[in-house]
Short mmCIF file of C-alpha atoms and ligand atoms in Angstrom, two decimals:
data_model
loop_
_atom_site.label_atom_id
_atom_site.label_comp_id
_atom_site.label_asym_id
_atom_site.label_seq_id
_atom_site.Cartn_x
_atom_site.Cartn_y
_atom_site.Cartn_z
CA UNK A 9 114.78 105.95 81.68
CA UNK A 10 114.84 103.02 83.89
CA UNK A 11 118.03 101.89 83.64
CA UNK A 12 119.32 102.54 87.40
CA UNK A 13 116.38 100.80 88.70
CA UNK A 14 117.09 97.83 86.55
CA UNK A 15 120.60 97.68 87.69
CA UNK A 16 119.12 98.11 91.56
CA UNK A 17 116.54 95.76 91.14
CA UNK A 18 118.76 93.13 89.98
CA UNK A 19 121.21 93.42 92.74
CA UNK A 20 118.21 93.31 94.98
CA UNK A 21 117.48 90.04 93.75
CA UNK A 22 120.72 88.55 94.74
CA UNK A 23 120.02 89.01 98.12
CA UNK A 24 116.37 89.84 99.20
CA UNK A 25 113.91 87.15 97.79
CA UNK A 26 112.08 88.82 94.73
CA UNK A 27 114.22 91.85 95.48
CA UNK A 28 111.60 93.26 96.99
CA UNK A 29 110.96 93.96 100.71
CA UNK A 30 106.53 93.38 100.29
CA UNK A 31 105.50 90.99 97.39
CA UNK A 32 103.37 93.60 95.10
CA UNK A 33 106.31 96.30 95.33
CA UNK A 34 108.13 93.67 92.55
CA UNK A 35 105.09 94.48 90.07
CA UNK A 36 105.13 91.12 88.75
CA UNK A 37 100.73 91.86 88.52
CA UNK A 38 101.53 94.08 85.84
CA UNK A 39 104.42 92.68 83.72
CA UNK A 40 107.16 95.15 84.64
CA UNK A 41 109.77 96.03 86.82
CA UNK A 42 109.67 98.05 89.94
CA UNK A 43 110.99 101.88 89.95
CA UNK A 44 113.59 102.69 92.74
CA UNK A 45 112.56 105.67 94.26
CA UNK A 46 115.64 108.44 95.91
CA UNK A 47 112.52 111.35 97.22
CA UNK A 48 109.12 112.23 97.46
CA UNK A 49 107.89 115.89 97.74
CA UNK A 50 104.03 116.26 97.74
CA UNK A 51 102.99 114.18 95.11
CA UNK A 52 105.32 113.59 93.03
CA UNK A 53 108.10 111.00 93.66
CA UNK A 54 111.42 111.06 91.88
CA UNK A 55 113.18 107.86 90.90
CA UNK A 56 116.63 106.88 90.79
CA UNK A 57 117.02 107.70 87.14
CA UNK A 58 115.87 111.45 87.93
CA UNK A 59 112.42 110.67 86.27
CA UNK A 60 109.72 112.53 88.53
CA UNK A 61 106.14 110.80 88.66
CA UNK A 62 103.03 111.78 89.65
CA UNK A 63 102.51 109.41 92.76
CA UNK A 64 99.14 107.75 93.03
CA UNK A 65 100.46 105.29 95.73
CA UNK A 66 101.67 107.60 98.50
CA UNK A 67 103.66 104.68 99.86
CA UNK A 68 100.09 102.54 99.40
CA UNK A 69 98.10 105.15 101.80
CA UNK A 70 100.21 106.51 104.60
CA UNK A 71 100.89 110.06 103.16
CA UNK A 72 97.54 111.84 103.03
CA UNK A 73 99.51 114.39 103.35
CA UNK A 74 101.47 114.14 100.60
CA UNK A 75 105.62 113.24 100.83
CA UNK A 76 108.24 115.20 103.16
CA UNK A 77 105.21 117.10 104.65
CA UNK A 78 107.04 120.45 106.34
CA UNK A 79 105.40 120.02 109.89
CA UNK A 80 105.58 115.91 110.11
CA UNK A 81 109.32 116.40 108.66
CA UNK A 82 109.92 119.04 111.59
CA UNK A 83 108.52 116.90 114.25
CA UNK A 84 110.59 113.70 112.69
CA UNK A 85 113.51 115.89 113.47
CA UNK A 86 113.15 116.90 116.50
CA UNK A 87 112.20 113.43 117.89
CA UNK A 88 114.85 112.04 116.55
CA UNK A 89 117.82 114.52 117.88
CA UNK A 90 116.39 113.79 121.67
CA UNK A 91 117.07 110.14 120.57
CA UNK A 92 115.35 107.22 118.53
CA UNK A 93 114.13 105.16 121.25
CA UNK A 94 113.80 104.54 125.43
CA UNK A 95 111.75 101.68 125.56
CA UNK A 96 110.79 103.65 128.43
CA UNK A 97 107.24 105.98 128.31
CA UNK A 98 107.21 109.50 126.75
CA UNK A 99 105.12 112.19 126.52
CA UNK A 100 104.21 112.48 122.52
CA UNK A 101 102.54 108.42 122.96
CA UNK A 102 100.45 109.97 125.56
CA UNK A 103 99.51 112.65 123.31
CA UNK A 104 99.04 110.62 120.19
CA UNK A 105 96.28 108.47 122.12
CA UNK A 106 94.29 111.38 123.33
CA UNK A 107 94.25 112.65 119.68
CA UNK A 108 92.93 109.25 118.34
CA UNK A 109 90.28 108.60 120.86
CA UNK A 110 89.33 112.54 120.43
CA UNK A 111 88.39 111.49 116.77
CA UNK A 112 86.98 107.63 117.64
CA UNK A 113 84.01 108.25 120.07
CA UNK A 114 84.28 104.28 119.95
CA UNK A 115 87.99 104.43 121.54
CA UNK A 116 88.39 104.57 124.72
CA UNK A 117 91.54 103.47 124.73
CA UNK A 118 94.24 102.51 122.12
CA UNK A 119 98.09 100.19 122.74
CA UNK A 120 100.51 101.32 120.09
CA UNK A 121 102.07 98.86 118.18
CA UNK A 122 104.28 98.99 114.75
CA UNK A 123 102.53 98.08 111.98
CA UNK A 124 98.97 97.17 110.72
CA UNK A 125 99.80 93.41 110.73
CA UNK A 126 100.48 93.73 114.77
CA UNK A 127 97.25 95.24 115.38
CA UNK A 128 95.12 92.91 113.74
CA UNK A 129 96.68 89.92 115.20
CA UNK A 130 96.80 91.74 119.03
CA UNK A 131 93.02 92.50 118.06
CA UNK A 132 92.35 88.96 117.22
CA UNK A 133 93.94 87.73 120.38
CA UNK A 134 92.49 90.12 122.46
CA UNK A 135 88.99 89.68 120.99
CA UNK A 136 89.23 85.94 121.86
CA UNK A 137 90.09 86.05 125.03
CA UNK A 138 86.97 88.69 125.74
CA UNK A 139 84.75 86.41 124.35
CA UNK A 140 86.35 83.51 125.43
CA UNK A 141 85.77 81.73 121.85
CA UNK A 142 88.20 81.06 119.41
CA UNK A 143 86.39 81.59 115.40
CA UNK A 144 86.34 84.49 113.72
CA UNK A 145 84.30 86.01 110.70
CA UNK A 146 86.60 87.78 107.65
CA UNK A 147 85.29 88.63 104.28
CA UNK A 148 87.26 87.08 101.00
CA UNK A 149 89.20 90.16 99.44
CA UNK A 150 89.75 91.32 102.63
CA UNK A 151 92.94 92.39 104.12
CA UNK A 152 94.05 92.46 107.68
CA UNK A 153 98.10 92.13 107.50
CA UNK A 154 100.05 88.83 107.15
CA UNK A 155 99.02 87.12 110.41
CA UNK A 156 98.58 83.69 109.94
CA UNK A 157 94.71 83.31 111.77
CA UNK A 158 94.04 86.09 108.23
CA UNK A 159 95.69 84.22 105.66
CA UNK A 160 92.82 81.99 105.28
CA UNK A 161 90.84 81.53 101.51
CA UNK A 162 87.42 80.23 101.08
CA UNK A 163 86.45 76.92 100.49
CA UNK A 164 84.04 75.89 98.19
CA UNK A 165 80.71 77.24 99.77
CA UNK A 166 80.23 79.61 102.30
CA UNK A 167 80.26 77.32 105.22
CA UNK A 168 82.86 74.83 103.98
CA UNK A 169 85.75 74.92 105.99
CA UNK A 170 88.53 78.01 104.96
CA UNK A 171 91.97 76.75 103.31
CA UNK A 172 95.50 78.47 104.52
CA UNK A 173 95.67 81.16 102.15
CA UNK A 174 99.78 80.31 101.67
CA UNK A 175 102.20 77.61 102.71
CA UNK A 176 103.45 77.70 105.90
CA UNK A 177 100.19 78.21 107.49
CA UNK A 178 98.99 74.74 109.13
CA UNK A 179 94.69 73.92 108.20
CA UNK A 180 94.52 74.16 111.94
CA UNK A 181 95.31 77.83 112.33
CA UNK A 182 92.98 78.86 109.84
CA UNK A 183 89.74 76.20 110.73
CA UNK A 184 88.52 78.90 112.63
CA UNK A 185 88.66 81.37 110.22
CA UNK A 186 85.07 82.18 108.80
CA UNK A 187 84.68 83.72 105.36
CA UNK A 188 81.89 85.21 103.64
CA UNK A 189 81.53 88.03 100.73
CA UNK A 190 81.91 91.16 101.46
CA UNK A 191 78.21 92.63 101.35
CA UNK A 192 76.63 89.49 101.59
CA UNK A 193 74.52 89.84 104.86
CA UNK A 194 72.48 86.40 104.45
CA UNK A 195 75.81 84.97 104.27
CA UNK A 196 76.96 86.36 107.58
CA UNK A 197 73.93 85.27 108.98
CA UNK A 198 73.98 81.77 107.79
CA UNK A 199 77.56 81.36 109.69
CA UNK A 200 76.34 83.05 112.90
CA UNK A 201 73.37 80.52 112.58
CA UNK A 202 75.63 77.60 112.67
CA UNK A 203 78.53 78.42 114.93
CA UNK A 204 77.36 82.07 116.41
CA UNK A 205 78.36 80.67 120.22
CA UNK A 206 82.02 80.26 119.23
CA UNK A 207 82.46 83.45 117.06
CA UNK A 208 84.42 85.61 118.88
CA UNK A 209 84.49 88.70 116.37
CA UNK A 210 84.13 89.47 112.95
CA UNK A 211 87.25 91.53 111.10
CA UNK A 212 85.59 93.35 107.98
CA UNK A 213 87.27 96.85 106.45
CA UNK A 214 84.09 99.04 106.78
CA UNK A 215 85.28 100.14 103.03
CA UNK A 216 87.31 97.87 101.47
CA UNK A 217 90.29 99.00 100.05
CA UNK A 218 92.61 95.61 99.73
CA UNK A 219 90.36 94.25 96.74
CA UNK A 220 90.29 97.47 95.22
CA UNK A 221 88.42 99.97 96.93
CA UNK A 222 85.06 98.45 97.16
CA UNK A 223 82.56 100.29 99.50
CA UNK A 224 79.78 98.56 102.22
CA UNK A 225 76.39 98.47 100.28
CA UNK A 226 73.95 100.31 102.56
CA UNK A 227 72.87 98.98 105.64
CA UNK A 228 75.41 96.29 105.60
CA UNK A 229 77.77 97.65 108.48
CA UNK A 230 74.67 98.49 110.87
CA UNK A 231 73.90 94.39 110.03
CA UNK A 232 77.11 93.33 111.04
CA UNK A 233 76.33 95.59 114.05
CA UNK A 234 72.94 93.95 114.64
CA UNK A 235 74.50 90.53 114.68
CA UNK A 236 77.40 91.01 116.74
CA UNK A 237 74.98 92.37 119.64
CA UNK A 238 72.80 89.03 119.00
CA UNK A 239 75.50 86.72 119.52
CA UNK A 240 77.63 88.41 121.47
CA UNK A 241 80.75 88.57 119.28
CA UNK A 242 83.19 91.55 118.74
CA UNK A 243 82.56 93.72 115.59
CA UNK A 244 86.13 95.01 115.31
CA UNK A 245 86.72 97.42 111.90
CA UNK A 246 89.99 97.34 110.49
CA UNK A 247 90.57 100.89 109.93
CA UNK A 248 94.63 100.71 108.61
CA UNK A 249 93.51 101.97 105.60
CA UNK A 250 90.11 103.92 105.93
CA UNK A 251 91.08 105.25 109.43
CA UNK A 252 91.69 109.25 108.81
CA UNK A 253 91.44 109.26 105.01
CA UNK A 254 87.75 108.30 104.74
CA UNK A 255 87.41 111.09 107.15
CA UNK A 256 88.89 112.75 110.31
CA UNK A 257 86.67 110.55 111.89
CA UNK A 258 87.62 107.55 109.93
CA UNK A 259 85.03 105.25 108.36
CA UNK A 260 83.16 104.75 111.68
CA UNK A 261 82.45 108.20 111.47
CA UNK A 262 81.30 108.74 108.08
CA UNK A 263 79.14 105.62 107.97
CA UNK A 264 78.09 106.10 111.95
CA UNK A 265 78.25 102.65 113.22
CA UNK A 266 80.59 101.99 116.22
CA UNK A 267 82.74 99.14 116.35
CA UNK A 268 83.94 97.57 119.89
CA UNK A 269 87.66 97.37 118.50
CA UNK A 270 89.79 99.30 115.80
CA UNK A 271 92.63 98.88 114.36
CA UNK A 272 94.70 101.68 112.63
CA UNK A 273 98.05 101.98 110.86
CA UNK A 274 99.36 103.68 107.86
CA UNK A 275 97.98 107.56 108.35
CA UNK A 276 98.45 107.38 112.24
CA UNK A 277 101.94 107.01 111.70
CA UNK A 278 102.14 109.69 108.51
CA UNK A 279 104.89 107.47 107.10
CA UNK A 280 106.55 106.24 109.83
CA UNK A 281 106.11 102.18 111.16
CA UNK A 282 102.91 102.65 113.33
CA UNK A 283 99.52 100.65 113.95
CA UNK A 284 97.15 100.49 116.94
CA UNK A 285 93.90 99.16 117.89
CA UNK A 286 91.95 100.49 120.42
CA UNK A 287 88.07 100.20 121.58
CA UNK A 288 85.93 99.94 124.84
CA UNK A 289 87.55 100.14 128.29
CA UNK A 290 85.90 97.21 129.59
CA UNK A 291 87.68 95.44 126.63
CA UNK A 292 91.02 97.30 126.27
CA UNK A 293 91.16 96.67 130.26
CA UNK A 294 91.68 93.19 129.60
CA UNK A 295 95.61 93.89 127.79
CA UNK A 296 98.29 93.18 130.19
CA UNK A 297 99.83 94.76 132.53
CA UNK A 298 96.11 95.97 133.08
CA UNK A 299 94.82 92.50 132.31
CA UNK A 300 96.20 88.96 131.49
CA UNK A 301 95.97 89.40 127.44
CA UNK A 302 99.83 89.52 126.06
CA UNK A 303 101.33 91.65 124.26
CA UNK A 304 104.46 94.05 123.83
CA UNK A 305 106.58 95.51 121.40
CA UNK A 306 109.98 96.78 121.87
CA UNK A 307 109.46 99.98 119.48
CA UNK A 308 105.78 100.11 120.56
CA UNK A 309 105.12 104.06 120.67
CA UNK A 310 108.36 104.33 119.33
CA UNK A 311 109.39 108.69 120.01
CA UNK A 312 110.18 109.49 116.36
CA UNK A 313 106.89 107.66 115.21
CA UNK A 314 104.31 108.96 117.47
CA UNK A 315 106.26 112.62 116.58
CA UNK A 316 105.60 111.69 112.81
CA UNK A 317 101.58 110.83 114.01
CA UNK A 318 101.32 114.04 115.97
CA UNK A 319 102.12 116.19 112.88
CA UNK A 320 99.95 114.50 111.16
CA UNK A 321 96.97 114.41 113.05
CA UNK A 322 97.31 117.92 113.95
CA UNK A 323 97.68 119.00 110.06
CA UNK A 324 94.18 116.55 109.15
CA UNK A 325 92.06 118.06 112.02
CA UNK A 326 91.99 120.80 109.86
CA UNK A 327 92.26 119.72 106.50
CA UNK A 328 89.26 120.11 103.87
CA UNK A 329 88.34 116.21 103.64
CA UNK A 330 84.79 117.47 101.56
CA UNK A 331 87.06 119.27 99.39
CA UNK A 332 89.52 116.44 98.47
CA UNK A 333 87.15 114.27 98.11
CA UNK A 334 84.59 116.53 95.59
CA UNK A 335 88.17 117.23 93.65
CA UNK A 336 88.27 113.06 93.54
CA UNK A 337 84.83 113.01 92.90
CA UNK A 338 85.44 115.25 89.56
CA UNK A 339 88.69 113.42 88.43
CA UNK A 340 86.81 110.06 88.33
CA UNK A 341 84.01 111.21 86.52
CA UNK A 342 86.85 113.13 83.92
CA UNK A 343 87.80 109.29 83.56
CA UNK A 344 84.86 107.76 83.19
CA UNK A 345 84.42 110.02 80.40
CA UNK A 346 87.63 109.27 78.69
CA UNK A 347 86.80 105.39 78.85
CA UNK A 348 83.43 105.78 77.49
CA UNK A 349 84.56 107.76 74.70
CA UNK A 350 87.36 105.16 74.14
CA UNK A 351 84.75 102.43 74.37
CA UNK A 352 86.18 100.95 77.36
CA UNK A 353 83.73 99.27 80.13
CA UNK A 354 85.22 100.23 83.16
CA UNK A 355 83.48 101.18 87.01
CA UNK A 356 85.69 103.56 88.93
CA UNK A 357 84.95 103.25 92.76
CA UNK A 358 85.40 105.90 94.94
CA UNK A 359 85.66 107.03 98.31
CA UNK A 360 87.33 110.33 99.80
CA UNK A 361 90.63 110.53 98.37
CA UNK A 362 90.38 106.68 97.29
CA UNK A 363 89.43 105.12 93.83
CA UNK A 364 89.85 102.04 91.94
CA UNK A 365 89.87 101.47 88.16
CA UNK A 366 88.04 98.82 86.86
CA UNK A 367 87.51 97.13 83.64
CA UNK A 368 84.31 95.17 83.84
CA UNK A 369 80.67 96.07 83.18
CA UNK A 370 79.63 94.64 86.49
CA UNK A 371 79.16 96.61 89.38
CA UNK A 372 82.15 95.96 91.72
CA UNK A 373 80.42 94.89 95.57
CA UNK A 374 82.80 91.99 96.38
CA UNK A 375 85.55 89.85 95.60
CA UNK A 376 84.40 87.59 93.27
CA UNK A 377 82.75 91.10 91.18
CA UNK A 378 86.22 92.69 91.44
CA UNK A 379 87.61 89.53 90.14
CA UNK A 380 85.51 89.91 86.73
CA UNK A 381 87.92 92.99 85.77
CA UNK A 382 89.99 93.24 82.91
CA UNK A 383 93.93 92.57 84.66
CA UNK A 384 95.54 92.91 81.28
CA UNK A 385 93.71 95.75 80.61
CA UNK A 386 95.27 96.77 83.82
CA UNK A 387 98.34 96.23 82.86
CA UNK A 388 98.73 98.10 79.93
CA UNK A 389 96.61 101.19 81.28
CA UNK A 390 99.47 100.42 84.19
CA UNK A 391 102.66 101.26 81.48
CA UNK A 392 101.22 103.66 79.83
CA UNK A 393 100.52 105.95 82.41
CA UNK A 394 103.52 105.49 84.11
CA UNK A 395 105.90 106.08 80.55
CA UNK A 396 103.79 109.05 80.76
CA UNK A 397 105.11 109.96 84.47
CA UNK A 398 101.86 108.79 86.16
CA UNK A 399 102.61 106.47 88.83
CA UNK A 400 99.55 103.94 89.01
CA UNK A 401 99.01 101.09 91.60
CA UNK A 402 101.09 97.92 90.51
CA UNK A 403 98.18 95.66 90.70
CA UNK A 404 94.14 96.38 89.47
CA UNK A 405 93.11 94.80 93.11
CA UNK A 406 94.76 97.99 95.05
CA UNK A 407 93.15 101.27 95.54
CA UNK A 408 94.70 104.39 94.25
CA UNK A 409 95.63 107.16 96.73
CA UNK A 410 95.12 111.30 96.56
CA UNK A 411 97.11 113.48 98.98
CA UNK A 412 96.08 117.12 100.16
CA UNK A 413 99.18 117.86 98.75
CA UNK A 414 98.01 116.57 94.91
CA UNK A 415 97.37 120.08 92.49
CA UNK A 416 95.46 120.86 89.81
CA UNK A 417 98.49 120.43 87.80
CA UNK A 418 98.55 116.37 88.67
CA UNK A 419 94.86 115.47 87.81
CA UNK A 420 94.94 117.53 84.59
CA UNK A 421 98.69 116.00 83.53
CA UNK A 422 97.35 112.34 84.52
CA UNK A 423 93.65 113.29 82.41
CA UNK A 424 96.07 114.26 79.80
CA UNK A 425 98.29 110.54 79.99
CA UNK A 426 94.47 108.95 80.09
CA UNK A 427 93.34 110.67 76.69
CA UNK A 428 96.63 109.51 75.04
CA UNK A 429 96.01 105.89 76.38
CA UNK A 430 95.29 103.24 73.05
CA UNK A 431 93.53 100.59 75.14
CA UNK A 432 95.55 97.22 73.81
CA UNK A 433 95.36 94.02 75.49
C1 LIG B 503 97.85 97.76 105.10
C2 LIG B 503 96.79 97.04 105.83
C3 LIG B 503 97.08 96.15 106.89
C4 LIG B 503 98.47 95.76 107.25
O1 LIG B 503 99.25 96.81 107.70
P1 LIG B 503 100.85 96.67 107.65
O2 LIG B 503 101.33 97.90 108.30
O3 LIG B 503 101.20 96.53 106.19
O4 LIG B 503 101.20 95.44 108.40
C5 LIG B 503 96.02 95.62 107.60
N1 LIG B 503 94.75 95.92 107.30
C6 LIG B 503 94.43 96.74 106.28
C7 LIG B 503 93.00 97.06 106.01
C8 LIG B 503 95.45 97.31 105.51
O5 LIG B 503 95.13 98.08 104.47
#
């Protein structure tokens, strides 16, 4: 029952490289070819061969609230029959701001921007030019968008010097790119210790979610705190995928440590192409026309978008996050129970309405941990759930996403696909 996507995917290919739009959409990770999708209502999505699926992606985080959400639909609407964009100011960007620095006693104040990848890099910049030094401290597994300064991979050793992470990025754009393990305080320490005089921030997810979801060990955020006030650097949390799922406070909240800069994407813009980043005024000041710091986007608080945010926000401030994430909470440990009695080693971690699958005895704290699990495993957990209408994660190094909108229904269907699962690699 795939045969319209096949027949989509391979026109796709003729003229969009990979036929896909974002490398992991092609699932090449696990073996198989992607699924065309025509509509999303709550959770389940519906594919261009009329096969509905249980949707554990939610468009990779975006749709806490599930797809086609009534009041962020409405407000979509509207916006768009007063028109699509001024370039101009308008009200709902105004409103969307007070909203998210009403959640972020760390925000003072926030710049709109259109995706995740724009607010890292206009964090990056901006950090930099506070400081007035040029390195920067990122964690391998870690995610902050495709901006080149981020694309960097460790060398051998902590303190070697990072590699581009991908052609087209020159070794001099990413010599100042810092990388330790996620976790691994002493690490962070050591490169402080060396260079802490020209770091000008350090980028970490304050739960990890681009590796697979893998959570800060206590006390390691309130380090990274401790060392950014010694030296002076920016700690700035990348909150694109944390920010208003981990809670309605975000991750900040939930863990209580503050960051000087955020960035946010995904949720803020319930579907929509949104990011922003956003911290102290004394900082924030420093972004032009205010300051001399650069940087401006055409559909920057784009009408329909900050609409789409408004709903959004409005719907979570009084959404049951306990209660989502206690119904997670029970679903995992359903799992773990259906691996054990399979025989399977596999470590599900979870936050909120966030979990990753996976295979490996080890406890999962860090890249190189997360790298120990089973991808073929993966892979044919991967097809079998989704020839049972279960719509996994293409890829074991992605976290899987829960909606408000997912039912009973869903995680007993999807505990159902599990038990019929014969683990073959
Ligand atoms: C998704 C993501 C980004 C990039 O956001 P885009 O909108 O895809 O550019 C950056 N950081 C984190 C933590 C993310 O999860």
């Amino acid at each position: 029952m795939e045969k319209r996507s096949e027949e989509l995917f391979d026109l796709a290919r003729k003229y969009i490289p990979g036929g896909v739009n974002s490398p992991v959409r092609a699932c090449l990770a696990v073996d198989s070819v992607p699924l065309f999708i025509v509509r999303g209502s709550g959770s389940r999505i519906t594919t261009a061969d009329g096969v509905e699926y249980i949707d554990f992606v939610q468009s990779w985080g975006p749709l806490i609230l599930g797809h086609a959400h009534p009041g962020v639909l409405r407000a979509i609407v509207e916006a768009a029959e007063r028109g699509s964009s001024f370039g101009a100011p308008c009200e709902a960007e105004v409103r969307l701001a007070e909203v998210v620095c009403a959640a972020l006693p760390a925000m003072e104040m926030i710049r709109m921007v259109s995706s995740g990848t724009e607010a890292t890099m206009s964090a990056l910049r901006l950090a930099r030019a506070f400081t007035g030094r040029n390195r920067l401290v990122k964690f391998d597994g870690g995610y902050h968008g495709h901006g080149d300064a981020f694309l960097a991979r460790a060398g051998s050793g902590v303190a070697t010097l990072s590699l581009p992470g991908t052609p087209g990025v020159p070794p001099s754009v990413v010599e100042d790119t810092l990388i330790a393990p996620y976790n691994d305080t002493p690490a962070v320490e050591e490169l402080f210790r060396r260079q802490g005089e020209e770091i000008a921030a350090i980028f970490v997810e304050p739960a990890a979610g681009n590796m697979g979801l893998v959570l800060p060990e206590p006390g390691f955020l309130e380090a990274l705190r401790a060392i950014c006030d010694r030296y002076g650097a920016l700690l700035v949390f990348d909150e694109v995928i944390t920010g208003f799922r981990v809670s309605y406070n975000c991750a900040q909240g939930y863990y209580g440590v503050k960051p000087d800069l955020t960035t946010l994407g995904k949720i803020i813009g319930a579907g929509m192409p949104v990011g922003a980043y956003g911290g102290r005024r004394e900082i924030m000041a420093r972004i032009a026309p205010e300051g001399s710091v650069y940087q401006a986007g055409t559909l920057s608080g784009n009408p329909v978008a900050m609409a789409a945010g408004l709903a959004a926000l409005e719907a979570l401030r009084v959404s049951d996050y306990a209660a989502l994430a206690a119904r997670v909470e029970e679903f995992c440990r359903e799992m773990e129970k259906i691996f054990a009695a399979k025989g399977v080693e596999a470590r599900i971690n979870r936050l909120a309405s966030m979990f990753t699958i996976f295979f490996t005895g080890r406890k999962v704290l860090d890249f190189a941990s997360a790298q120990s699990a089973d991808a073929a495993l993966y892979t044919n957990l991967y097809k079998h759930m989704r020839g049972c209408g279960v719509y996994l994660a293409p890829s074991c190094f992605e976290a899987a996403m829960v909606s408000f909108a997912h039912k009973e229904e869903d995680f007993s269907r999807a505990l159902e696909a599990l038990r019929s699962w014969e683990p073959r690699k």
